[in-house]
Amino acid sequence: MERQMQLDQESLVNAWKEQLPALMNDGDSFTVQADEADEQTLLIHFNAAGRQKYSLDFRCTYVDSREVSVDLIDVEKSGHQTDERTDTVQGLAQQYTRQIHECAQALQGLTNP
């Protein structure tokens, strides 16, 4: 049985903005926003620290109140589209995907009361 979330999207976005910094590496930054098309989905943009100026965009969708599905939707390097198959990008994508899952886990008290 799926458990639907009882938290509205704006509250969810704010909770992510509060929790995610604790899981981030020094120098990395992010934005979290609601997906206007789906109230169960957040759009998360990461800016990686370092001279190469990578930025990665993810779609984080709540499958139910306890589980999220994470999809990498865009990768840029210095403001330009770049190949997401490189080792550097794959490493960043894995790191940020893990941080997204950790954040979702940390917020289960809100999403799965």
Short mmCIF file of C-alpha atoms in Angstrom, two decimals:
data_model
loop_
_atom_site.label_atom_id
_atom_site.label_comp_id
_atom_site.label_asym_id
_atom_site.label_seq_id
_atom_site.Cartn_x
_atom_site.Cartn_y
_atom_site.Cartn_z
CA MET A 1 0.00 0.00 0.00
CA GLU A 2 1.41 3.38 -0.99
CA ARG A 3 1.53 6.02 1.69
CA GLN A 4 0.78 9.47 0.33
CA MET A 5 2.62 12.43 1.75
CA GLN A 6 0.70 14.77 4.00
CA LEU A 7 3.12 17.67 3.52
CA ASP A 8 2.41 20.46 1.05
CA GLN A 9 5.03 21.21 -1.59
CA GLU A 10 6.08 24.62 -0.22
CA SER A 11 6.73 23.16 3.24
CA LEU A 12 8.65 20.31 1.63
CA VAL A 13 10.86 22.73 -0.35
CA ASN A 14 11.58 24.73 2.81
CA ALA A 15 12.46 21.58 4.76
CA TRP A 16 14.89 20.54 2.01
CA LYS A 17 16.50 24.00 2.01
CA GLU A 18 17.10 23.64 5.76
CA GLN A 19 18.31 20.02 5.77
CA LEU A 20 20.41 19.73 2.60
CA PRO A 21 23.28 22.09 3.61
CA ALA A 22 24.22 19.71 6.45
CA LEU A 23 24.89 16.99 3.84
CA MET A 24 26.80 19.11 1.33
CA ASN A 25 30.54 19.33 0.72
CA ASP A 26 32.27 22.61 1.51
CA GLY A 27 32.03 25.04 -1.36
CA ASP A 28 29.14 23.30 -3.12
CA SER A 29 25.88 25.21 -3.40
CA PHE A 30 22.34 24.29 -4.41
CA THR A 31 18.84 25.51 -5.07
CA VAL A 32 15.63 23.58 -4.44
CA GLN A 33 12.36 24.49 -6.05
CA ALA A 34 8.94 23.00 -6.51
CA ASP A 35 8.12 21.35 -9.83
CA GLU A 36 5.05 23.27 -10.98
CA ALA A 37 3.92 20.26 -13.04
CA ASP A 38 3.98 17.72 -10.17
CA GLU A 39 3.38 18.41 -6.49
CA GLN A 40 5.31 15.25 -5.54
CA THR A 41 8.47 16.48 -7.31
CA LEU A 42 11.32 18.82 -6.43
CA LEU A 43 13.89 20.25 -8.83
CA ILE A 44 17.35 20.42 -7.28
CA HIS A 45 20.25 22.29 -8.88
CA PHE A 46 23.80 21.76 -7.58
CA ASN A 47 26.82 23.93 -8.28
CA ALA A 48 29.99 21.93 -7.64
CA ALA A 49 32.91 23.64 -5.96
CA GLY A 50 36.06 23.94 -8.02
CA ARG A 51 37.49 25.60 -11.09
CA GLN A 52 35.59 23.45 -13.59
CA LYS A 53 32.24 25.02 -12.67
CA TYR A 54 30.04 21.96 -13.04
CA SER A 55 26.33 22.28 -12.38
CA LEU A 56 23.93 19.36 -12.24
CA ASP A 57 20.12 19.38 -12.23
CA PHE A 58 18.08 16.59 -10.67
CA ARG A 59 14.41 15.71 -10.49
CA CYS A 60 13.53 14.22 -7.11
CA THR A 61 10.09 12.61 -7.05
CA TYR A 62 8.44 11.17 -3.97
CA VAL A 63 7.28 7.68 -4.93
CA ASP A 64 5.53 7.56 -1.58
CA SER A 65 6.05 9.19 1.83
CA ARG A 66 9.28 7.24 2.43
CA GLU A 67 10.95 6.76 -0.96
CA VAL A 68 12.27 9.11 -3.62
CA SER A 69 13.20 8.53 -7.23
CA VAL A 70 16.14 10.65 -8.41
CA ASP A 71 16.86 11.47 -12.06
CA LEU A 72 19.76 13.47 -13.45
CA ILE A 73 18.20 15.80 -16.02
CA ASP A 74 21.00 18.19 -17.04
CA VAL A 75 24.76 18.70 -16.68
CA GLU A 76 26.66 21.85 -17.55
CA LYS A 77 30.31 22.82 -17.33
CA SER A 78 31.06 26.55 -17.22
CA GLY A 79 27.51 27.26 -18.42
CA HIS A 80 27.59 24.88 -21.42
CA GLN A 81 26.05 21.45 -21.95
CA THR A 82 28.63 18.73 -21.30
CA ASP A 83 28.95 14.98 -21.63
CA GLU A 84 27.44 13.32 -18.57
CA ARG A 85 29.35 10.07 -19.16
CA THR A 86 32.73 11.41 -18.00
CA ASP A 87 34.19 10.02 -14.78
CA THR A 88 34.08 13.46 -13.15
CA VAL A 89 30.39 13.99 -13.93
CA GLN A 90 29.50 10.41 -12.95
CA GLY A 91 31.27 10.91 -9.62
CA LEU A 92 29.44 14.17 -8.96
CA ALA A 93 26.11 12.65 -10.00
CA GLN A 94 26.60 9.71 -7.62
CA GLN A 95 27.63 12.03 -4.79
CA TYR A 96 24.63 14.34 -5.24
CA THR A 97 22.21 11.45 -5.72
CA ARG A 98 23.44 10.00 -2.41
CA GLN A 99 23.00 13.40 -0.71
CA ILE A 100 19.46 13.68 -2.09
CA HIS A 101 18.58 10.22 -0.72
CA GLU A 102 20.19 11.09 2.64
CA CYS A 103 18.19 14.30 2.81
CA ALA A 104 14.95 12.48 2.00
CA GLN A 105 15.80 9.95 4.71
CA ALA A 106 16.50 12.73 7.24
CA LEU A 107 13.13 14.32 6.47
CA GLN A 108 11.07 11.15 6.95
CA GLY A 109 9.78 12.51 10.24
CA LEU A 110 7.97 15.17 8.19
CA THR A 111 7.02 13.17 5.12
CA ASN A 112 6.02 9.96 6.89
CA PRO A 113 4.55 10.99 10.27
#
